[in-house]
Tab-separated table of C-alpha atoms in Angstrom:
chain	number	residue	atom	x	y	z
A	24	UNK	CA	75.339	116.724	148.228
A	25	UNK	CA	78.621	116.745	148.752
A	26	UNK	CA	79.703	116.431	145.519
A	27	UNK	CA	77.540	119.036	144.096
A	28	UNK	CA	79.044	121.596	147.017
A	29	UNK	CA	82.400	120.545	145.570
A	30	UNK	CA	81.568	121.364	141.913
A	31	UNK	CA	79.883	124.539	142.661
A	32	UNK	CA	83.140	125.739	144.459
A	33	UNK	CA	85.668	124.537	141.344
A	34	UNK	CA	82.756	126.246	139.050
A	35	UNK	CA	83.074	129.342	140.895
A	36	UNK	CA	86.879	129.758	140.763
A	37	UNK	CA	86.736	130.075	144.766
A	38	UNK	CA	90.361	129.159	146.463
A	39	UNK	CA	89.540	126.978	149.751
A	40	UNK	CA	90.609	129.859	151.749
A	41	UNK	CA	87.487	131.685	150.881
A	42	UNK	CA	85.310	128.858	152.223
A	43	UNK	CA	86.339	129.979	155.873
A	44	UNK	CA	84.683	132.374	157.297
A	45	UNK	CA	86.302	135.576	159.173
A	46	UNK	CA	87.791	134.472	162.611
A	47	UNK	CA	87.068	137.669	164.194
A	48	UNK	CA	90.011	139.431	162.593
A	49	UNK	CA	89.484	143.078	161.116
A	50	UNK	CA	91.642	144.781	158.624
A	51	UNK	CA	91.783	147.897	156.725
A	52	UNK	CA	94.278	149.039	154.123
A	53	UNK	CA	95.087	152.855	152.926
A	54	UNK	CA	97.727	155.059	150.608
A	55	UNK	CA	99.228	158.230	150.120
A	56	UNK	CA	101.681	159.403	147.168
A	57	UNK	CA	104.858	160.830	148.388
A	58	UNK	CA	106.629	161.615	145.554
A	59	UNK	CA	108.277	164.891	145.711
A	60	UNK	CA	106.409	167.759	143.864
A	61	UNK	CA	109.795	169.628	143.011
A	62	UNK	CA	112.900	168.601	142.389
A	63	UNK	CA	114.651	167.244	145.285
A	64	UNK	CA	118.092	165.328	146.025
A	65	UNK	CA	118.177	161.997	146.041
A	66	UNK	CA	119.662	159.343	148.180
A	67	UNK	CA	121.004	156.045	148.470
A	68	UNK	CA	124.407	156.723	146.039
A	69	UNK	CA	127.187	158.847	146.916
A	70	UNK	CA	128.258	160.009	143.493
A	71	UNK	CA	124.893	162.123	142.850
A	72	UNK	CA	125.898	165.382	141.196
A	73	UNK	CA	122.275	167.163	141.083
A	74	UNK	CA	118.869	166.629	141.796
A	75	UNK	CA	116.276	164.316	140.568
A	76	UNK	CA	114.676	165.241	136.998
A	77	UNK	CA	111.773	163.001	136.410
A	78	UNK	CA	109.433	159.975	137.595
A	79	UNK	CA	109.548	156.332	136.300
A	80	UNK	CA	106.825	155.784	138.702
A	81	UNK	CA	105.198	157.462	141.784
A	82	UNK	CA	106.233	156.548	145.331
A	83	UNK	CA	104.059	155.760	148.153
A	84	UNK	CA	103.641	155.387	151.572
A	85	UNK	CA	101.074	152.526	152.440
A	86	UNK	CA	99.271	151.503	155.627
A	87	UNK	CA	97.870	147.539	156.801
A	88	UNK	CA	96.045	148.255	160.385
A	89	UNK	CA	94.780	144.608	161.908
A	90	UNK	CA	92.700	144.015	164.715
A	91	UNK	CA	92.230	140.725	166.421
A	92	UNK	CA	89.124	139.200	168.085
A	93	UNK	CA	90.128	140.755	171.290
A	94	UNK	CA	90.484	144.303	170.022
A	95	UNK	CA	93.860	144.540	169.852
A	96	UNK	CA	95.424	146.457	166.902
A	97	UNK	CA	98.619	146.690	165.113
A	98	UNK	CA	99.614	148.792	162.087
A	99	UNK	CA	102.175	148.227	159.173
A	100	UNK	CA	103.567	151.298	157.403
A	101	UNK	CA	105.402	150.865	154.467
A	102	UNK	CA	107.440	153.411	152.557
A	103	UNK	CA	109.200	153.687	149.178
A	104	UNK	CA	112.060	155.353	150.700
A	105	UNK	CA	115.923	154.749	151.259
A	106	UNK	CA	115.240	154.806	155.310
A	107	UNK	CA	114.012	156.893	158.108
A	108	UNK	CA	115.528	157.986	161.013
A	109	UNK	CA	114.698	157.697	164.825
A	110	UNK	CA	113.520	161.273	165.083
A	111	UNK	CA	111.173	161.034	162.022
A	112	UNK	CA	109.874	157.603	163.092
A	113	UNK	CA	109.196	158.772	167.023
A	114	UNK	CA	107.378	162.000	165.435
A	115	UNK	CA	105.125	160.000	163.153
A	116	UNK	CA	104.214	157.259	166.010
A	117	UNK	CA	103.264	160.505	168.242
A	118	UNK	CA	100.732	161.214	165.955
A	119	UNK	CA	98.946	157.699	166.005
A	120	UNK	CA	96.709	156.474	168.471
A	121	UNK	CA	98.669	153.055	169.235
A	122	UNK	CA	101.196	151.961	171.381
A	123	UNK	CA	104.811	152.244	169.997
A	124	UNK	CA	105.061	148.608	170.052
A	125	UNK	CA	101.707	148.469	167.444
A	126	UNK	CA	103.522	150.637	164.995
A	127	UNK	CA	105.778	148.863	162.259
A	128	UNK	CA	107.389	151.272	160.142
A	129	UNK	CA	109.387	149.140	156.884
A	130	UNK	CA	111.227	151.217	154.436
A	131	UNK	CA	111.653	149.891	151.059
A	132	UNK	CA	115.202	151.147	151.123
A	133	UNK	CA	114.981	152.488	147.010
A	134	UNK	CA	117.938	154.267	145.813
A	135	UNK	CA	115.879	156.136	143.506
A	136	UNK	CA	113.909	157.757	146.497
A	137	UNK	CA	114.740	161.391	148.214
A	138	UNK	CA	117.033	162.477	151.037
A	139	UNK	CA	114.759	161.867	154.273
A	140	UNK	CA	115.701	164.126	157.081
A	141	UNK	CA	118.702	162.596	159.057
A	142	UNK	CA	119.458	159.263	157.241
A	143	UNK	CA	122.677	159.188	155.682
A	144	UNK	CA	122.861	162.839	155.943
A	145	UNK	CA	126.916	162.532	155.884
A	146	UNK	CA	126.774	161.364	151.729
A	147	UNK	CA	126.494	165.050	150.790
A	148	UNK	CA	127.714	168.341	151.932
A	149	UNK	CA	124.400	170.253	150.467
A	150	UNK	CA	123.632	174.098	150.535
A	151	UNK	CA	121.132	175.619	152.597
A	152	UNK	CA	117.975	175.667	150.091
A	153	UNK	CA	118.427	172.060	149.286
A	154	UNK	CA	118.706	171.258	153.037
A	155	UNK	CA	115.524	173.261	153.451
A	156	UNK	CA	113.790	170.682	150.694
A	157	UNK	CA	114.923	167.700	152.989
A	158	UNK	CA	113.432	169.442	156.135
A	159	UNK	CA	110.364	170.247	154.466
A	160	UNK	CA	109.976	166.836	152.894
A	161	UNK	CA	110.180	165.388	156.331
A	162	UNK	CA	107.363	167.617	157.656
A	163	UNK	CA	105.224	166.186	154.587
A	164	UNK	CA	106.409	162.579	155.324
A	165	UNK	CA	104.934	162.680	158.902
A	166	UNK	CA	101.823	163.928	157.615
A	167	UNK	CA	101.695	161.475	154.896
A	168	UNK	CA	102.476	158.168	157.246
A	169	UNK	CA	99.883	159.623	159.932
A	170	UNK	CA	97.248	160.139	157.148
A	171	UNK	CA	97.722	156.845	156.007
A	172	UNK	CA	97.310	155.069	159.050
A	173	UNK	CA	94.270	157.024	159.920
A	174	UNK	CA	92.413	156.148	157.135
A	175	UNK	CA	93.657	152.450	157.313
A	176	UNK	CA	92.105	152.158	161.023
A	177	UNK	CA	88.785	154.291	160.147
A	178	UNK	CA	88.295	151.699	156.984
A	179	UNK	CA	88.793	148.326	159.139
A	180	UNK	CA	86.311	145.692	158.752
A	181	UNK	CA	86.186	141.671	158.888
A	182	UNK	CA	88.813	140.096	157.117
A	183	UNK	CA	90.400	136.780	157.029
A	184	UNK	CA	93.935	136.665	157.212
A	185	UNK	CA	96.384	133.804	155.733
A	186	UNK	CA	99.939	133.828	155.239
A	187	UNK	CA	102.666	131.489	153.800
A	188	UNK	CA	106.397	131.450	152.255
A	189	UNK	CA	106.734	131.601	148.474
A	190	UNK	CA	110.119	132.015	146.621
A	191	UNK	CA	111.980	134.150	144.213
A	192	UNK	CA	115.819	133.806	143.095
A	193	UNK	CA	117.262	136.781	141.910
A	194	UNK	CA	119.110	138.252	145.012
A	195	UNK	CA	123.194	137.362	144.776
A	196	UNK	CA	125.098	137.685	147.918
A	197	UNK	CA	127.256	140.708	146.925
A	198	UNK	CA	130.260	140.184	148.930
A	199	UNK	CA	131.186	136.777	147.610
A	200	UNK	CA	130.478	137.387	143.831
A	201	UNK	CA	132.021	140.279	141.840
A	202	UNK	CA	129.113	141.941	140.081
A	203	UNK	CA	131.158	141.672	136.342
A	204	UNK	CA	131.307	138.153	137.111
A	205	UNK	CA	127.463	137.516	138.036
A	206	UNK	CA	126.201	136.476	134.862
A	207	UNK	CA	128.670	133.734	134.096
A	208	UNK	CA	128.464	132.303	137.349
A	209	UNK	CA	124.730	132.169	137.186
A	210	UNK	CA	125.268	130.254	133.714
A	211	UNK	CA	127.522	127.965	135.658
A	212	UNK	CA	125.269	127.551	138.738
A	213	UNK	CA	128.594	128.673	140.996
A	214	UNK	CA	127.438	131.725	142.594
A	215	UNK	CA	128.562	131.549	146.440
A	216	UNK	CA	127.451	133.233	149.734
A	217	UNK	CA	124.426	133.027	152.132
A	218	UNK	CA	121.314	134.415	150.509
A	219	UNK	CA	117.703	134.294	151.462
A	220	UNK	CA	115.070	133.316	148.663
A	221	UNK	CA	112.007	133.087	150.784
A	222	UNK	CA	109.008	135.700	150.208
A	223	UNK	CA	106.862	135.718	153.282
A	224	UNK	CA	103.195	136.948	152.373
A	225	UNK	CA	100.608	137.970	154.334
A	226	UNK	CA	97.284	137.718	152.589
A	227	UNK	CA	94.499	139.743	153.749
A	228	UNK	CA	91.027	139.166	152.317
A	229	UNK	CA	87.439	140.915	153.040
A	230	UNK	CA	84.690	138.868	154.287
A	231	UNK	CA	83.234	138.271	150.604
A	232	UNK	CA	86.564	136.856	149.776
A	233	UNK	CA	88.028	139.738	147.588
A	234	UNK	CA	91.674	140.438	148.204
A	235	UNK	CA	91.997	143.524	150.444
A	236	UNK	CA	96.018	143.801	150.796
A	237	UNK	CA	99.346	141.930	150.441
A	238	UNK	CA	101.881	142.511	152.723
A	239	UNK	CA	104.973	140.723	151.114
A	240	UNK	CA	108.715	140.932	151.771
A	241	UNK	CA	112.133	139.889	150.074
A	242	UNK	CA	115.797	139.887	151.143
A	243	UNK	CA	117.806	142.184	148.518
A	244	UNK	CA	118.657	145.298	147.954
A	245	UNK	CA	116.616	147.991	146.013
A	246	UNK	CA	119.492	148.892	143.774
A	247	UNK	CA	118.757	148.148	140.278
A	248	UNK	CA	118.123	151.558	138.950
A	249	UNK	CA	121.052	154.386	139.559
A	250	UNK	CA	119.878	157.352	137.480
A	251	UNK	CA	117.812	160.534	138.508
A	252	UNK	CA	113.985	159.587	138.016
A	253	UNK	CA	111.803	158.584	140.945
A	254	UNK	CA	110.763	154.831	141.380
A	255	UNK	CA	110.862	151.855	143.813
A	256	UNK	CA	112.876	149.956	142.044
A	257	UNK	CA	112.045	146.355	141.659
A	258	UNK	CA	110.164	146.408	144.816
A	259	UNK	CA	107.947	149.280	143.195
A	260	UNK	CA	107.469	147.466	140.177
A	261	UNK	CA	106.201	144.085	142.082
A	262	UNK	CA	103.552	146.207	144.173
A	263	UNK	CA	102.731	147.368	140.906
A	264	UNK	CA	102.139	144.435	139.099
A	265	UNK	CA	99.889	142.777	142.238
A	266	UNK	CA	97.885	145.459	142.216
A	267	UNK	CA	96.940	145.462	138.532
A	268	UNK	CA	96.722	141.562	138.746
A	269	UNK	CA	94.418	142.055	141.839
A	270	UNK	CA	92.282	145.284	141.248
A	271	UNK	CA	91.424	146.564	144.533
A	272	UNK	CA	93.861	145.327	146.294
A	273	UNK	CA	96.871	147.358	148.208
A	274	UNK	CA	100.130	145.750	147.890
A	275	UNK	CA	102.680	146.405	150.575
A	276	UNK	CA	106.243	145.650	150.736
A	277	UNK	CA	108.759	145.411	153.440
A	278	UNK	CA	112.242	144.436	152.861
A	279	UNK	CA	113.899	141.325	154.621
A	280	UNK	CA	117.706	141.380	155.715
A	281	UNK	CA	119.377	141.817	152.555
A	282	UNK	CA	122.053	144.555	153.386
A	283	UNK	CA	124.443	142.245	151.527
A	284	UNK	CA	122.262	141.571	148.803
A	285	UNK	CA	121.855	143.179	145.279
A	286	UNK	CA	119.725	142.003	142.227
A	287	UNK	CA	122.457	141.163	139.730
A	288	UNK	CA	122.682	141.865	136.850
A	289	UNK	CA	121.130	145.169	137.091
A	290	UNK	CA	121.247	148.991	136.303
A	291	UNK	CA	118.667	148.880	133.459
A	292	UNK	CA	114.810	149.621	133.891
A	293	UNK	CA	114.164	146.485	131.913
A	294	UNK	CA	115.790	144.592	134.659
A	295	UNK	CA	114.262	146.233	137.580
A	296	UNK	CA	110.433	145.254	136.143
A	297	UNK	CA	111.840	141.835	135.556
A	298	UNK	CA	112.581	141.261	138.603
A	299	UNK	CA	109.304	143.153	139.978
A	300	UNK	CA	107.445	140.432	138.019
A	301	UNK	CA	109.519	137.516	139.246
A	302	UNK	CA	108.666	138.641	142.881
A	303	UNK	CA	105.060	139.269	142.169
A	304	UNK	CA	104.789	135.746	140.210
A	305	UNK	CA	106.408	134.368	143.846
A	306	UNK	CA	103.582	135.913	145.264
A	307	UNK	CA	100.892	134.587	143.251
A	308	UNK	CA	101.978	131.257	143.051
A	309	UNK	CA	101.575	130.968	146.846
A	310	UNK	CA	98.023	132.549	146.495
A	311	UNK	CA	96.995	129.359	144.384
A	312	UNK	CA	97.888	126.840	147.361
A	313	UNK	CA	96.281	126.309	150.745
A	314	UNK	CA	97.631	129.096	152.922
A	315	UNK	CA	97.951	129.228	156.696
A	316	UNK	CA	95.317	130.781	158.721
A	317	UNK	CA	96.314	133.303	161.488
A	318	UNK	CA	94.690	131.283	164.390
A	319	UNK	CA	95.048	132.742	167.644
A	320	UNK	CA	95.728	136.136	169.009
A	321	UNK	CA	97.871	139.346	168.236
A	322	UNK	CA	101.019	140.106	170.674
A	323	UNK	CA	103.522	142.931	170.091
A	324	UNK	CA	106.682	144.022	171.262
A	325	UNK	CA	109.209	146.661	170.883
A	326	UNK	CA	112.322	147.534	172.694
A	327	UNK	CA	115.606	149.485	172.637
A	328	UNK	CA	118.937	147.581	173.033
A	329	UNK	CA	122.227	149.889	173.303
A	330	UNK	CA	124.588	148.648	171.140
A	331	UNK	CA	128.033	150.034	171.655
A	332	UNK	CA	130.689	151.389	169.303
A	333	UNK	CA	133.925	149.681	168.766
A	334	UNK	CA	135.858	153.313	169.618
A	335	UNK	CA	134.856	156.816	170.743
A	336	UNK	CA	136.802	159.416	168.990
A	337	UNK	CA	138.255	162.176	171.120
A	338	UNK	CA	137.980	165.974	170.763
A	339	UNK	CA	141.550	166.062	168.977
A	340	UNK	CA	140.471	163.120	166.455
A	341	UNK	CA	137.045	165.319	165.526
A	342	UNK	CA	139.085	168.416	165.088
A	343	UNK	CA	141.164	166.899	162.618
A	344	UNK	CA	138.552	165.424	160.300
A	345	UNK	CA	136.546	168.483	160.374
A	346	UNK	CA	139.697	169.893	158.025
A	347	UNK	CA	139.164	166.316	155.948
A	348	UNK	CA	138.829	166.797	151.965
A	349	UNK	CA	136.286	164.056	151.915
A	350	UNK	CA	132.842	164.903	152.138
A	351	UNK	CA	131.510	161.909	154.396
A	352	UNK	CA	134.487	161.856	156.746
A	353	UNK	CA	134.312	166.122	157.380
A	354	UNK	CA	130.394	165.858	157.841
A	355	UNK	CA	130.787	162.899	160.356
A	356	UNK	CA	132.877	165.084	162.311
A	357	UNK	CA	130.773	167.694	162.368
A	358	UNK	CA	127.678	165.971	163.769
A	359	UNK	CA	129.997	164.307	166.402
A	360	UNK	CA	131.289	167.353	167.389
A	361	UNK	CA	127.832	168.906	168.032
A	362	UNK	CA	127.297	165.718	170.419
A	363	UNK	CA	130.440	166.534	172.014
A	364	UNK	CA	129.468	170.106	172.582
A	365	UNK	CA	125.914	169.156	174.005
A	366	UNK	CA	127.169	166.476	176.216
A	367	UNK	CA	131.064	166.521	176.556
A	368	UNK	CA	131.177	163.541	174.672
A	369	UNK	CA	130.403	161.141	172.003
A	370	UNK	CA	127.612	158.669	172.877
A	371	UNK	CA	129.286	155.270	173.428
A	372	UNK	CA	126.395	153.291	172.146
A	373	UNK	CA	123.348	153.722	170.007
A	374	UNK	CA	119.521	152.520	171.046
A	375	UNK	CA	118.794	149.980	168.472
A	376	UNK	CA	114.958	149.089	167.970
A	377	UNK	CA	114.205	145.443	167.897
A	378	UNK	CA	110.411	144.530	167.564
A	379	UNK	CA	108.399	141.571	167.685
A	380	UNK	CA	104.989	140.584	166.619
A	381	UNK	CA	102.835	137.417	166.997
A	382	UNK	CA	100.047	136.439	164.654
A	383	UNK	CA	98.856	133.270	166.228
A	384	UNK	CA	101.604	130.949	165.544
A	385	UNK	CA	103.512	133.344	163.303
A	386	UNK	CA	106.854	135.393	164.583
A	387	UNK	CA	107.454	138.589	162.681
A	388	UNK	CA	110.969	140.260	163.928
A	389	UNK	CA	111.610	143.881	162.826
A	390	UNK	CA	115.065	144.809	162.761
A	391	UNK	CA	116.617	148.679	162.579
A	392	UNK	CA	119.245	149.451	160.356
A	393	UNK	CA	120.907	147.341	157.018
A	394	UNK	CA	120.679	144.108	158.485
A	395	UNK	CA	122.643	141.319	156.643
A	396	UNK	CA	121.142	138.104	155.379
A	397	UNK	CA	122.901	135.956	158.383
A	398	UNK	CA	120.199	137.244	160.826
A	399	UNK	CA	117.225	135.741	158.924
A	400	UNK	CA	118.892	133.149	158.325
A	401	UNK	CA	119.922	131.988	161.847
A	402	UNK	CA	116.543	133.767	163.621
A	403	UNK	CA	114.228	131.482	161.245
A	404	UNK	CA	116.640	128.312	162.509
A	405	UNK	CA	116.639	128.871	166.160
A	406	UNK	CA	112.849	130.267	166.339
A	407	UNK	CA	110.362	128.351	164.447
A	408	UNK	CA	111.460	127.724	160.796
A	409	UNK	CA	108.783	128.418	158.333
A	410	UNK	CA	106.892	130.699	160.817
A	411	UNK	CA	109.471	133.336	161.538
A	412	UNK	CA	109.796	135.981	159.223
A	413	UNK	CA	112.458	138.635	159.625
A	414	UNK	CA	112.642	142.171	158.207
A	415	UNK	CA	115.509	144.685	158.426
A	416	UNK	CA	115.339	148.840	157.452
A	417	UNK	CA	112.489	148.992	160.220
A	418	UNK	CA	111.667	151.993	162.530
A	419	UNK	CA	115.159	153.597	162.247
A	420	UNK	CA	117.957	152.968	159.504
A	421	UNK	CA	120.835	154.027	161.628
A	422	UNK	CA	123.869	152.291	159.795
A	423	UNK	CA	124.302	148.770	158.423
A	424	UNK	CA	124.024	145.558	160.805
A	425	UNK	CA	126.746	143.027	160.342
A	426	UNK	CA	126.722	139.608	161.368
A	427	UNK	CA	129.698	138.539	163.885
A	428	UNK	CA	131.174	136.988	160.570
A	429	UNK	CA	130.531	139.826	158.792
A	430	UNK	CA	131.708	142.255	161.298
A	431	UNK	CA	135.326	140.221	161.234
A	432	UNK	CA	135.734	140.028	157.664
A	433	UNK	CA	135.549	143.982	157.408
A	434	UNK	CA	134.255	145.665	154.340
A	435	UNK	CA	131.690	147.851	153.238
A	436	UNK	CA	129.117	146.454	155.362
A	437	UNK	CA	131.409	145.430	158.325
A	438	UNK	CA	132.149	149.142	158.818
A	439	UNK	CA	133.103	150.822	156.099
A	440	UNK	CA	129.606	152.333	155.509
A	441	UNK	CA	129.422	154.087	159.012
A	442	UNK	CA	131.054	157.116	158.073
A	443	UNK	CA	128.119	157.624	155.677
A	444	UNK	CA	125.501	157.430	158.561
A	445	UNK	CA	127.802	159.584	160.745
A	446	UNK	CA	128.693	156.674	163.221
A	447	UNK	CA	131.935	157.019	165.056
A	448	UNK	CA	133.079	153.528	164.601
A	449	UNK	CA	132.119	149.922	163.498
A	450	UNK	CA	130.275	148.052	165.915
A	451	UNK	CA	131.824	146.217	169.078
A	452	UNK	CA	132.086	142.813	168.922
A	453	UNK	CA	129.136	140.788	170.467
A	454	UNK	CA	126.213	142.598	168.541
A	455	UNK	CA	124.693	139.796	166.751
A	456	UNK	CA	124.114	137.728	169.884
A	457	UNK	CA	122.816	140.744	171.817
A	458	UNK	CA	120.388	141.245	168.686
A	459	UNK	CA	119.365	137.286	168.459
A	460	UNK	CA	118.893	137.306	172.281
A	461	UNK	CA	116.818	140.306	172.403
A	462	UNK	CA	114.599	138.927	169.868
A	463	UNK	CA	114.422	135.718	171.685
A	464	UNK	CA	113.517	137.808	174.705
A	465	UNK	CA	110.237	139.593	173.075
A	466	UNK	CA	109.169	136.627	171.073
A	467	UNK	CA	108.394	134.912	174.736
């Protein structure tokens, strides 16, 4: 009889995972298209000179709702956006009937997406008509996020959750490898600097064994493309590829700690499509193996950590910068002057979001901002290597988040990019330990 059952399983093409009945978990998935209907300004690159003029592929907000055997719920919202600000995230969460700690908003950081509310607002000095488009789009996004969440939660049914780590190897540490030299360095096998090639995957199957959703991540900037057509970059192509290979599946992407990682070489649509296929292949190879079941229960935590700035400008400093010919410097001064007028000073620290979920033995740490790769490598080592995932660009993208090493080295990720986010200065030393320790506290 055992031999007959084994032959039957192999003949039917079922994976071993589909033989395991759902362990009381429920899940639902949904999506809402967020491609702007009218031309508007794109984000990501400061050299933009005009609004978007076409669409390579559509942009989406996607939702994955899960419920553990005891009825505890959590919701992942992913979006093909460069980032969102704290105010928009808070407005979205207020429209969803879940506690704040149980809602995770992850942005893919595509650089061929629209300007979003206050995110990177110092990058351009736009006329009122363009600013209104950005404000109107943010209101539309609020409804889109809430709509996707509602649909996902309403569709929840018995599901089987399994997880694992795949691999994709196209990320390159951009701080250590000059872009023009990368092809030769790849050829010689001489790339330098830390990277994270892991592809974390949560597989969600319906009760009948068919795929409902694939939540997957990768630590690499979505910066293959730099033109004026809407797209999700390589992550968008990866989601398209997985949904094509698995009809009826919703593929959701989250960015890892890829703030100092670039897909290289780049700047061609063919390369974005190639990297997307390679990432999707990393997911698919994992699906052909025995993945770990999500055994246990769900726990969610969320905390705001005050991260201090290294230096706070005076009113005189700001007034001088108001006359600066450089748009980012002038725009930052305007924003900080508004803070000064409102409270009599520039805020000395920023309320940084740290979120930790436990799905059985699996830990997911979701960090705000553009987080460098050192964080994922350290947290995976110090928590439970192989059972820890770390996402960046979650809940609020307010600035780059350098490690202590990168902060000391300086450069764009170490502090130069703060002006584009309207922050007064680089972060004060000590932020890495503060963030890592807060993650560990919440993980307990």
